[in-house]
Coordinates of C-alpha atoms in Angstrom, one line a residue:
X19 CA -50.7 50.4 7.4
X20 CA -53.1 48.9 5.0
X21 CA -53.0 45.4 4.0
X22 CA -51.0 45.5 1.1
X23 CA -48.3 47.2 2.8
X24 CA -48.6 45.0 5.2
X25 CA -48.5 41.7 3.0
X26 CA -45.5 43.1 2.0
X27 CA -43.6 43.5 5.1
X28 CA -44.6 40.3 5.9
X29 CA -43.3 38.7 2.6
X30 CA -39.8 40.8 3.4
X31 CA -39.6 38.8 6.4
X32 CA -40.6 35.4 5.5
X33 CA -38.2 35.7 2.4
X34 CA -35.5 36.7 5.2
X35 CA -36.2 34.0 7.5
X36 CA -36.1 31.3 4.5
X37 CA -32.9 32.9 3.6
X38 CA -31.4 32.8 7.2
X39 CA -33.0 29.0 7.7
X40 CA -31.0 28.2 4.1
X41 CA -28.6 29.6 5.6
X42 CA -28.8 27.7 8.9
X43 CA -29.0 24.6 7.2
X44 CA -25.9 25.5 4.6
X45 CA -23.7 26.1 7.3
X46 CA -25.1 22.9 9.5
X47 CA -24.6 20.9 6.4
X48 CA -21.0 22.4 6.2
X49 CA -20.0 21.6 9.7
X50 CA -21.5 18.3 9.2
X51 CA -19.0 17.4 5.9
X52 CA -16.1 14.8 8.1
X53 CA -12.7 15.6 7.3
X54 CA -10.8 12.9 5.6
X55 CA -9.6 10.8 8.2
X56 CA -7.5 7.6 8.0
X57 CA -6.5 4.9 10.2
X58 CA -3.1 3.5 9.1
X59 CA -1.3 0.6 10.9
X60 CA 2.6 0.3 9.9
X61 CA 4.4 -2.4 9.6
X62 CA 6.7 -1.2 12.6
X63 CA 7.3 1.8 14.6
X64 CA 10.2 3.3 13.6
X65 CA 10.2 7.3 12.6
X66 CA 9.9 6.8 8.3
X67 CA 6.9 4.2 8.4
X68 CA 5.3 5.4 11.6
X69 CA 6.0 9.4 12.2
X70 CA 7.4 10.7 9.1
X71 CA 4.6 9.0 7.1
X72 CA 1.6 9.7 8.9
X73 CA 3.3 13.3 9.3
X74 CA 3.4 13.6 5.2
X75 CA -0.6 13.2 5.3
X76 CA -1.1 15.5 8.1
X77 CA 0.7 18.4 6.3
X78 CA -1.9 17.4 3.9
X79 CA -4.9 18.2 6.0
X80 CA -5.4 14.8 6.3
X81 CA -6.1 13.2 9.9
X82 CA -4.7 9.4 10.6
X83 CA -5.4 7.0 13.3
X84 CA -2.8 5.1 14.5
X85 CA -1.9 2.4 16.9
X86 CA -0.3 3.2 20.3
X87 CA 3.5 2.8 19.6
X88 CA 3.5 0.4 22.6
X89 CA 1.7 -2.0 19.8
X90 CA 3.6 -1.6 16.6
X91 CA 6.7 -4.2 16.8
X92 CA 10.4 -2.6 17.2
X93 CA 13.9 -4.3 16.7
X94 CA 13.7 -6.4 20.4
X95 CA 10.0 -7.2 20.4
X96 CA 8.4 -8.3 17.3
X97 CA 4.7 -7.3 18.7
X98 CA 1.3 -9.1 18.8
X99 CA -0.5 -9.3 16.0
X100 CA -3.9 -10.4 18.4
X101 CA -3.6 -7.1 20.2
X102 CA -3.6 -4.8 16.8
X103 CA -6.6 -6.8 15.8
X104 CA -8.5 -5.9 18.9
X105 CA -7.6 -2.6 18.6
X106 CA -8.1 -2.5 15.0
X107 CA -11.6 -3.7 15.7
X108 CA -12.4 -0.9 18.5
X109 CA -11.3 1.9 16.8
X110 CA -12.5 1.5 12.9
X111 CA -15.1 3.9 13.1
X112 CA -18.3 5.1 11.0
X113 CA -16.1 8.2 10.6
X114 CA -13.2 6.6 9.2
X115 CA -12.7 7.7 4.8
X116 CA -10.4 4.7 4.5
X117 CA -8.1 2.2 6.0
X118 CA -4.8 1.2 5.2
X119 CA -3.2 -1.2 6.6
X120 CA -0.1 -3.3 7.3
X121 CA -0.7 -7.3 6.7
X122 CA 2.5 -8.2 8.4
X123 CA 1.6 -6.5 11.8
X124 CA -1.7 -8.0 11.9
X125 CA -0.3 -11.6 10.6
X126 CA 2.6 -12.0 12.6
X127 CA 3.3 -8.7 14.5
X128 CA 5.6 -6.7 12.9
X129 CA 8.1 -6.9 9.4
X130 CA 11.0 -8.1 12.3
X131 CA 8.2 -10.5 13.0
X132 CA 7.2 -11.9 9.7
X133 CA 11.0 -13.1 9.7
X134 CA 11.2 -14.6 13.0
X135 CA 8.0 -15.2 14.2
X136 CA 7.2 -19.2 15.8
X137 CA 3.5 -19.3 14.7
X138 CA 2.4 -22.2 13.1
X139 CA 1.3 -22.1 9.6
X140 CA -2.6 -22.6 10.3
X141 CA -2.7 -19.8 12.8
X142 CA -1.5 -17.2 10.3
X143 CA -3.7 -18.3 7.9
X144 CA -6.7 -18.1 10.2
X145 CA -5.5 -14.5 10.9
X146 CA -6.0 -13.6 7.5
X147 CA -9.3 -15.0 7.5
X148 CA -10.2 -12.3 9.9
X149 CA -9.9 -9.7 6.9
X150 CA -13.0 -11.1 5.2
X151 CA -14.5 -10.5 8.9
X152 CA -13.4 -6.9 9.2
X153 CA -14.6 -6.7 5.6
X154 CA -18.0 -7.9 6.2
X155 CA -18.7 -5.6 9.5
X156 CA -17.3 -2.3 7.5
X157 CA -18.7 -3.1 3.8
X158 CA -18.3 0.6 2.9
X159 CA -14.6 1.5 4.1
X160 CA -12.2 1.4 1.7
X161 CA -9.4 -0.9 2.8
X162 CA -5.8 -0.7 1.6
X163 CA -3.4 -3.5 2.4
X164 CA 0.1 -3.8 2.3
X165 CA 2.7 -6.6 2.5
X166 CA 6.1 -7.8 2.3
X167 CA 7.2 -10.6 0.5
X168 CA 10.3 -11.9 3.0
X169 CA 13.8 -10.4 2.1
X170 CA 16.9 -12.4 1.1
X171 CA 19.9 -10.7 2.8
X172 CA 23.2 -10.6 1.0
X173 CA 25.0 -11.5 4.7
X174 CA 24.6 -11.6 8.0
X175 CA 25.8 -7.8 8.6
X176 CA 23.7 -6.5 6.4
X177 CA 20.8 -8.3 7.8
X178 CA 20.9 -6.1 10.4
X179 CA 20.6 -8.8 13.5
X180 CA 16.9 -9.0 12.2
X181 CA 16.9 -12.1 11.2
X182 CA 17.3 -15.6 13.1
X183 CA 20.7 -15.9 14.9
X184 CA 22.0 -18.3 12.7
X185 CA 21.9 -16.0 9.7
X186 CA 25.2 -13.9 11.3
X187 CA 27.2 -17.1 10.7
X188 CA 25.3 -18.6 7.3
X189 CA 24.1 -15.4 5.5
X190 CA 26.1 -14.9 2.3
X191 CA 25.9 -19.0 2.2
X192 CA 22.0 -19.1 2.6
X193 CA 21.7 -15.9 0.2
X194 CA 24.3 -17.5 -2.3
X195 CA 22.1 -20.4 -2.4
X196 CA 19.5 -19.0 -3.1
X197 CA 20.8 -17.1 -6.1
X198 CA 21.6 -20.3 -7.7
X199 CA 18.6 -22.1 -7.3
X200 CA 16.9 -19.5 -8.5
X201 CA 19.2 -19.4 -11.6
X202 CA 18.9 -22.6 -12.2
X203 CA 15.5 -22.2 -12.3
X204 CA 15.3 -19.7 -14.7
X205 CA 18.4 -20.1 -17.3
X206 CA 20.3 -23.2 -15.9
X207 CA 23.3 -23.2 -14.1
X208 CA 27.3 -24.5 -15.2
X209 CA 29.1 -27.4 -14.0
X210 CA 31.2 -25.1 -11.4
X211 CA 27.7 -23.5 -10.3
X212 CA 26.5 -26.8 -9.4
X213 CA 29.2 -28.4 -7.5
X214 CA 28.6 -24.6 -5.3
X215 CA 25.0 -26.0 -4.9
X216 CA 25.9 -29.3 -3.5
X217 CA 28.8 -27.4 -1.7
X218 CA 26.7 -25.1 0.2
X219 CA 23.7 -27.5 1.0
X220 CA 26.5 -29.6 3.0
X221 CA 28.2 -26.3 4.7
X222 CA 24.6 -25.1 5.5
X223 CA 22.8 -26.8 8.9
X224 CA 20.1 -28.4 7.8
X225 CA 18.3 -26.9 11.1
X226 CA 19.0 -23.5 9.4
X227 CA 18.0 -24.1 6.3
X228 CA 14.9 -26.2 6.8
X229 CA 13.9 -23.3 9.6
X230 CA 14.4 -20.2 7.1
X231 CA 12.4 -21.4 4.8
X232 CA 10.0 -23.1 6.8
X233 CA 9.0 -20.0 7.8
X234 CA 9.4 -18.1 3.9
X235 CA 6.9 -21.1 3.0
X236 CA 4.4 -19.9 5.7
X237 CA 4.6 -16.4 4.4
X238 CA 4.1 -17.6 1.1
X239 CA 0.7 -19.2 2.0
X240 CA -0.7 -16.1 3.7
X241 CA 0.4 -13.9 0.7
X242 CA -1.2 -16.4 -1.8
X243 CA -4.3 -15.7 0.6
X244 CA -3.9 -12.1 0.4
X245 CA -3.9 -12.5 -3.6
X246 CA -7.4 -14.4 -3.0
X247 CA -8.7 -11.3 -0.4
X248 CA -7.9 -8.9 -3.6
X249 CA -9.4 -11.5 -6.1
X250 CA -12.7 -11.2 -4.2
X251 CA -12.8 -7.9 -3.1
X252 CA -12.3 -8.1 0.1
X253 CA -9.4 -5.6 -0.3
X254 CA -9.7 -2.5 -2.6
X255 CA -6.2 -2.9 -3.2
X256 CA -3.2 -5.0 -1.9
X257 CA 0.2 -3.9 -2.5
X258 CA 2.9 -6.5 -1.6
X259 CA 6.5 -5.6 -1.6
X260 CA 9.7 -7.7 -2.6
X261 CA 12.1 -7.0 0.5
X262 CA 15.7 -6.4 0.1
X263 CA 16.5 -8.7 -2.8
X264 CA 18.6 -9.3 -6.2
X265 CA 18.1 -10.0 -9.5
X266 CA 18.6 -13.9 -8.4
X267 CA 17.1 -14.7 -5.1
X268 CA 15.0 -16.2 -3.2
X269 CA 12.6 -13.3 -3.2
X270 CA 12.7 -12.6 -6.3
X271 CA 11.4 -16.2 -7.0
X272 CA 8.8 -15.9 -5.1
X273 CA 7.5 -12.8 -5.9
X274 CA 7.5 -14.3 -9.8
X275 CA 5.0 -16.8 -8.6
X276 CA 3.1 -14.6 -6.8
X277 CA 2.9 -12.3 -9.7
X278 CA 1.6 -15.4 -11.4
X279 CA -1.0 -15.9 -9.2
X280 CA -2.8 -12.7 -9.2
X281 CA -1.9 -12.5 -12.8
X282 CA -5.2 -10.5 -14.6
X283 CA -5.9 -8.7 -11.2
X284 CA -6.2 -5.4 -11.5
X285 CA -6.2 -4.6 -7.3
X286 CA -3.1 -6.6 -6.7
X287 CA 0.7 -5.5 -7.4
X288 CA 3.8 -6.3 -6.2
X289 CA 7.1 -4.3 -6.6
X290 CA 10.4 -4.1 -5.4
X291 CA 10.6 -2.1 -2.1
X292 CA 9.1 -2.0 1.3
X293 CA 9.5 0.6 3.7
X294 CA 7.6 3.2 0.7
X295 CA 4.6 1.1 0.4
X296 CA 2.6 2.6 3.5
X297 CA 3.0 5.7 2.1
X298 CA 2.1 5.1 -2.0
X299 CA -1.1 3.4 -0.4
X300 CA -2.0 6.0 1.7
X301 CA -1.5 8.3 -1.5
X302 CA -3.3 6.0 -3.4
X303 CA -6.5 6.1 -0.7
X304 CA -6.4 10.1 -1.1
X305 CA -6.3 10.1 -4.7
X306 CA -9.4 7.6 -5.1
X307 CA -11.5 9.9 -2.4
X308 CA -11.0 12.7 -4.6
X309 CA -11.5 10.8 -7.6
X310 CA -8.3 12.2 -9.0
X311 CA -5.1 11.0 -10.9
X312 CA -2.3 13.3 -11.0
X313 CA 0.0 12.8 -14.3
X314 CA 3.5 12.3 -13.9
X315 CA 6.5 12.2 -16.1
X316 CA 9.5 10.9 -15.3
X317 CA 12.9 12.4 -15.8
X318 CA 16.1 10.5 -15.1
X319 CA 19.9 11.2 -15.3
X320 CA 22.0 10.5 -18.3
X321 CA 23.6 7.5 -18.4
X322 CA 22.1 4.1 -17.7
X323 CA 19.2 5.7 -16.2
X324 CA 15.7 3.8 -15.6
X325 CA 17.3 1.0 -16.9
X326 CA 19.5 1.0 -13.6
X327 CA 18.6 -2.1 -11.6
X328 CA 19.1 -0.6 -8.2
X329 CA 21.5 -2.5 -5.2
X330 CA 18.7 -4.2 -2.7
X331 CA 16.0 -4.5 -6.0
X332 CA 15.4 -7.0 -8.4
X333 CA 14.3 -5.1 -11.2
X334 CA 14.7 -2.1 -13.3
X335 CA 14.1 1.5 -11.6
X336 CA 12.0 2.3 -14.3
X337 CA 9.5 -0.9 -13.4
X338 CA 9.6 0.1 -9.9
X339 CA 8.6 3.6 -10.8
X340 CA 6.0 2.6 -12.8
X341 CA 4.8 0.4 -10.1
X342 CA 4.7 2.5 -7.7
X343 CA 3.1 6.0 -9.8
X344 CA 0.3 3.1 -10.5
X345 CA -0.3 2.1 -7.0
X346 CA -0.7 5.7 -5.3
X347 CA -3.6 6.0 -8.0
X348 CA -1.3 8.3 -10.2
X349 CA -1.3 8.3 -14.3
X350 CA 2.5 7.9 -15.9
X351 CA 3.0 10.2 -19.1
X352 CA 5.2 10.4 -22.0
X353 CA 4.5 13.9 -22.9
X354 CA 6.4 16.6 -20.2
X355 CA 4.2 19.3 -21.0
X356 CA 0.9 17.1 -19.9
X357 CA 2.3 16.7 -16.5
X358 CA 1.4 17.4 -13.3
X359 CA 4.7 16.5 -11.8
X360 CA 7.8 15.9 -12.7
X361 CA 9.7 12.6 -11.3
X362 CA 13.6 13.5 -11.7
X363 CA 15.3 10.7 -10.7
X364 CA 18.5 10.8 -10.2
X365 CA 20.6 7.6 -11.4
X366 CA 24.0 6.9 -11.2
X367 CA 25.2 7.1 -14.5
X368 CA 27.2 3.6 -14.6
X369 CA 24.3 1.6 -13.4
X370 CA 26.3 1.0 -10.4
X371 CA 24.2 2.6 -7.0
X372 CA 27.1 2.6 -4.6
X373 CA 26.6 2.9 -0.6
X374 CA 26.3 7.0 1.0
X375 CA 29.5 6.5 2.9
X376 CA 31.8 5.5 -0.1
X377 CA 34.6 8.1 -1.2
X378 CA 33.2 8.6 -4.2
X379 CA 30.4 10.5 -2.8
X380 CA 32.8 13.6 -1.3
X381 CA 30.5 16.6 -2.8
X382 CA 32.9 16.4 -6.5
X383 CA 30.9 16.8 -9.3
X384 CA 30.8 13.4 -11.4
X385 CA 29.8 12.7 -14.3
X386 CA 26.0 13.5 -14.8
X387 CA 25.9 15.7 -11.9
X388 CA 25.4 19.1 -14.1
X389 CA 23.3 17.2 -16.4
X390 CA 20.8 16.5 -13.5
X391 CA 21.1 19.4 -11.6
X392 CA 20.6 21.5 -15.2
X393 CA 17.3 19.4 -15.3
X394 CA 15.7 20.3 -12.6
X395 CA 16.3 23.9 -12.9
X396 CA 15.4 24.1 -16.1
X397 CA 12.4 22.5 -15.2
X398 CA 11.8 24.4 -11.8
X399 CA 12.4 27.7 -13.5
X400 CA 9.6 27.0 -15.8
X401 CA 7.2 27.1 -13.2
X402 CA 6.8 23.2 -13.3
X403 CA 6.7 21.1 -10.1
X404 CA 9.7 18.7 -9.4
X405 CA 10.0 16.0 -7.6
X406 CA 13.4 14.7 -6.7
X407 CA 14.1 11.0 -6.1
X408 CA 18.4 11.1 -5.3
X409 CA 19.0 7.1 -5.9
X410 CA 22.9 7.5 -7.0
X411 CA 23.7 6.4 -3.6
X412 CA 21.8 3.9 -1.3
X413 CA 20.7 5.1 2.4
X414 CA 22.0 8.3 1.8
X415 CA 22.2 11.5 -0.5
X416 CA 24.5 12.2 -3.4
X417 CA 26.7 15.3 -1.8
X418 CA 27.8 16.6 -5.0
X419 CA 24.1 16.9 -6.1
X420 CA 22.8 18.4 -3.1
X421 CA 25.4 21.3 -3.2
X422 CA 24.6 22.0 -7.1
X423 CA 21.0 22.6 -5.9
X424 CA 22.3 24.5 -2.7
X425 CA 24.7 26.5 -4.7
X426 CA 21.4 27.1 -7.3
X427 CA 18.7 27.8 -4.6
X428 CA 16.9 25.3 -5.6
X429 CA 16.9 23.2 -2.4
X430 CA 13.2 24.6 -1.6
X431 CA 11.8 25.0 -4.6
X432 CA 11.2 21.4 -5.0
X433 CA 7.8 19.8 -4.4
X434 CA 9.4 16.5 -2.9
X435 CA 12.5 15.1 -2.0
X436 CA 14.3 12.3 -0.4
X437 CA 17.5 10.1 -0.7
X438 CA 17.1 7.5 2.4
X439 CA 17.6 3.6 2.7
X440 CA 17.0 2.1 -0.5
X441 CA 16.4 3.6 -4.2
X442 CA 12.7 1.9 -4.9
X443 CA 12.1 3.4 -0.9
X444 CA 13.5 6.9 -1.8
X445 CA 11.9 6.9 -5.3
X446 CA 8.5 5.4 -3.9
X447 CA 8.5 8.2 -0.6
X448 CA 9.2 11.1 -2.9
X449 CA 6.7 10.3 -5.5
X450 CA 4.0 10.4 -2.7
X451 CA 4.5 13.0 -0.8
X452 CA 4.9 15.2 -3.8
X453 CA 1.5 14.3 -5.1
X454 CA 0.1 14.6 -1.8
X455 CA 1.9 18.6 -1.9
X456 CA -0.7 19.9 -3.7
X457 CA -2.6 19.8 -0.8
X458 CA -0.5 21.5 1.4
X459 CA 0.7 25.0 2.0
X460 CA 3.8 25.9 0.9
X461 CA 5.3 26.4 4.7
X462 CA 4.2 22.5 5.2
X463 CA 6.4 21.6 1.9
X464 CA 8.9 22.8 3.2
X465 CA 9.1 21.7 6.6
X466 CA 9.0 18.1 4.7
X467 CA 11.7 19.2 2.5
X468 CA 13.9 20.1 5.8
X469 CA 13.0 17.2 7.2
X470 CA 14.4 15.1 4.5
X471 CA 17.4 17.1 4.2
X472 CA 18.6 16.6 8.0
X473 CA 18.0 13.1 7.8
X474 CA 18.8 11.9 4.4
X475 CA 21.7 14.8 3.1
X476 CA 23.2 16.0 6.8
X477 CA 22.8 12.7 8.8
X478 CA 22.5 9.7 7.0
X479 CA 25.6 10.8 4.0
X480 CA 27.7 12.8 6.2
X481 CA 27.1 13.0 10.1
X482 CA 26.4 8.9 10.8
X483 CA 30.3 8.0 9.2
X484 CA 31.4 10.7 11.7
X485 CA 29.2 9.9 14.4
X486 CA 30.2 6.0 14.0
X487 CA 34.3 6.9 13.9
X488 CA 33.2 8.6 17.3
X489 CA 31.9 6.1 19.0
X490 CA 35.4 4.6 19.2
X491 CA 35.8 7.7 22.0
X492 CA 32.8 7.1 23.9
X493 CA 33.0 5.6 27.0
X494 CA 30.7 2.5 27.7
X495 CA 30.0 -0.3 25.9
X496 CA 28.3 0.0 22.4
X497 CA 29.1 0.3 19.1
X498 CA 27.2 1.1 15.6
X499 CA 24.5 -1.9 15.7
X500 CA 24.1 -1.9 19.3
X501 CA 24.8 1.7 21.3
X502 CA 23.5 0.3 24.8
X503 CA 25.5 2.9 26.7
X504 CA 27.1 5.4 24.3
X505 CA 23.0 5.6 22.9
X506 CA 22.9 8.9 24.7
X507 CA 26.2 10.6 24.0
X508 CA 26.4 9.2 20.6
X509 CA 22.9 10.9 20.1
X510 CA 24.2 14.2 21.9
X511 CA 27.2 14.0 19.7
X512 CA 25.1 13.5 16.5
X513 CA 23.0 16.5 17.0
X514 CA 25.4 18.8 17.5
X515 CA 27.1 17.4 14.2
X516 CA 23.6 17.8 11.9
X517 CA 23.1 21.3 13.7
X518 CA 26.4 22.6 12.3
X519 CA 26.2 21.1 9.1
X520 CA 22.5 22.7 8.4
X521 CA 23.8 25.9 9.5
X522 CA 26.3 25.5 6.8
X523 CA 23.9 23.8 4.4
X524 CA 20.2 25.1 5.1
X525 CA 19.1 28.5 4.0
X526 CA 15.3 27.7 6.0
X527 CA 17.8 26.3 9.0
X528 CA 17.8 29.4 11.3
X529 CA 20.3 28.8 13.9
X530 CA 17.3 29.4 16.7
X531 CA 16.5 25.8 16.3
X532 CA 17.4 23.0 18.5
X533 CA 18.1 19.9 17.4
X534 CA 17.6 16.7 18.9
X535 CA 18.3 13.6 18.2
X536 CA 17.3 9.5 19.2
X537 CA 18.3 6.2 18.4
X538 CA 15.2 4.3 19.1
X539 CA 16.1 0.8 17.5
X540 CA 19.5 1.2 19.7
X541 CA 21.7 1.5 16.0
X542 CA 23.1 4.6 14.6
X543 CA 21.1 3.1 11.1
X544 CA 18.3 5.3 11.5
X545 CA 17.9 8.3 13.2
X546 CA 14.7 10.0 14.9
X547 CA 15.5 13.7 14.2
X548 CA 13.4 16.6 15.9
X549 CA 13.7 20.2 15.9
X550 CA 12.3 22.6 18.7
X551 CA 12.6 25.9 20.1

């Protein structure tokens, strides 16, 4: 071989060992790229903020960090807010692409415990100081927090025995008040509504009063601090929520002056809603990694439509829409055809959002039903993709809807769904995980979609009122807020009740699956539905 045929060789190789080492390195670069990875504290454990969310991000391809559910508060134990910051601390890791992060579990423990907590105020306070510590030890994590600005119940039943004991007795007098003073704050009130004030602060205990919003004044302060974490950057974004109100309330006044107070701030928002928020943020921390902002239009029924101020909100549906497409880092659009995603939103068309278990919502067609269910296949056959937020009804879907898009096929053709607890949480759950869809495949959409229809369409609109009248038959002692020994047939009794009704229902349901069902706040109000094999 002479020595250019030689030089040659040798070149061949060299060329195919810089090749292979490009190679090499390509595919050590590749395996050194860290999945998206999130660590996510709720503001409780049970299955919609906890399970059900983190499972939306995982059908995503996105992997969260949670909490040991032995942490997160429940209904009985409000949780410890000292042991989520230690393990807070221990597990935000260099390999962490964003936190997100409840402020009421780390302030007082849990949402049940921002309402019934005995801190004083100081040591809340010096618990939020402890973000600009986390802050300064993890100055390149992006950090999402979310809040609740305390709910006013209407009464003591609906509080759900999550309040303080006196609120079972004083409830509709405490909320009542409320609504006045913060009427008479904003328009004045008449003679007759001010002989009510003076009636009801003589009717009230003073020990109740004094002690309610005691401890609203001490979550006032640490939300005003919050404000001040977003003003200074401490927080990429805080999101604070305006529990269960009304368009008069005691939330709803404070949430004005905390809208106020971060007036001009354009990583602070607050919005009717809570349960949604972990979710939109979440969204929101996805979106900003990608640097992306899906366009959405919204669609809503005829009738009243996004001018529908919602039962348990103190604002328009269309505001809390807008809030939350703003806050999961999503654009809002006027123009259909520049969309991304279509928001159809179904409203009641009187402006009236009755409860799941009323009469009227039998599965008869009403007035707007066609219109809405017309929509979406018009859209849907067009090759657009829908969201569907079903707000009609509160904690529950709108049967007459849900067999118009049965009867049409279109049950799983949709990108996003759901129809659970209130509109702004059904509206703000459904906008997320359909923006987060486009990341999954199709068989993860729909396992979300199936999910949503056993617990929002079969159990919470039709199987609970069934599964409640039962409990009458049961032997033990329980009843709807508190099972204690029925827990386990009622349960039993439930699953065999959603398993028949999605056999009727579900075209994806295949009869092989075994459903099973939990109670784990010990109240038929919620529902931890699993299927298995």
């Amino acid at each position: 071989m002479n020595r250019k045929t030689l030089w040659r060789v040798v070149s061949g190789v060299l060329v195919m060992m810089i090749l292979i080492c490009a190679g090499a390195a390509d595919c050590s670069a590749k395996k050194k790229v860290v999945r998206e990875k999130i660590l996510y504290i709720p503001h409780d454990n049970r299955p919609i903020v906890h399970k059900q969310t983190v499972e939306v991000l995982e059908k995503a391809g996105i992997q969260v960090v949670t909490p040991p559910a032995e942490l997160l508060g429940d209904r009985d134990n409000i949780g410890d807010p000292d042991l989520l910051w230690d393990w807070l601390n221990k597990n935000a890791k260099k390999d962490l692409t964003a936190a997100v992060i409840s402020s009421d579990a780390l302030l007082y423990g849990s949402l049940v415990g921002s309402r019934k907590h005995e801190y004083d105020g100081d040591e809340i306070l010096a618990r939020a100081d402890l973000f600009a510590e986390f802050r300064n030890k993890h100055k390149k994590l992006p950090l999402y927090v979310f809040g609740s600005i305390m709910r006013t119940p209407r009464t003591g039943l609906a509080s759900g025995y999550e309040e303080p004991d006196y609120y079972r007795y004083y409830g509709a007098n405490i909320f009542r008040l409320t609504e006045l003073i913060d009427k008479r704050d904003s328009e004045g009130l008449s003679p007759r509504e001010i002989k009510e004030v003076n009636f009801l602060q003589r009717l009230i205990p003073t020990r109740a009063i004094e002690d309610w919003m005691g401890r609203r004044e001490k979550n006032f302060d640490a939300n005003k601090k919050l404000i001040d974490c977003a003003r200074d950057k401490t927080f990429d974004y805080l999101l604070l929520g305006r529990d269960d109100n009304a368009p008069y309330s005691q939330t709803h006044s404070e949430g004005l002056k905390l809208l106020e107070y971060g007036r001009g701030l354009n990583s602070y928002l607050t919005t009717a809603g809570i349960d949604e928020i972990g979710l939109v943020l979440l969204t929101r921390a996805v979106n900003e990694r990608a640097d992306t902002s899906p366009k959405v239009f919204v669609r809503y029924n005829t009738g009243r439509g996004g001018f529908t101020v919602p039962a348990y909100s103190d604002e328009m549906i269309d505001d809390s829409i807008q809030a939350a497409i703003k806050a999961a880092g999503a654009t809002l659009v006027e123009d259909d055809t520049r969309a991304d995603f279509i928001l159809a939103v179904n409203t009641e068309p009187s402006g009236t959002t009755y409860e799941a278990d009323n009469p009227l919502n039998n599965g008869a067609a009403r007035k707007g039903t066609k219109y809405f269910a017309d929509t979406v296949q018009e859209y849907v056959e067009a090759g657009r993709k829908v969201i569907v937020a079903d707000v009609a009804f509160a904690n529950g879907s709108d049967n007459a809807l849900m067999e118009q898009l049965k009867r049409r096929g279109l049950l799983f053709k949709l990108q996003a769904y759901a129809g659970w607890n209130t509109p702004t949480n059904s509206t703000g759950f459904a906008l997320s995980e359909g923006l987060l869809s486009s990341r999954m495949k199709d068989t993860g959409v729909n396992e979300l979609l199936l999910r949503r229809y056993l617990d929002d369409w079969a159990y919470q609109a039709n199987v609970r009122k069934i599964g409640a009248n039962q409990l009458y038959w049961l032997g033990g002692d329980g009843r709807y807020e508190f099972l204690n020994e029925k827990r386990t047939a009622a349960a039993e009794s439930c699953a065999s009740l959603i398993e028949d009704f999605a056999k009727k229902n579900l075209p994806n349901f295949t009869g092989n699956d075994d459903i099973r069902v939990r109670f784990p706040w010990n109240r038929m109000f919620e529902a931890d539905i699993s299927i298995g094999r």
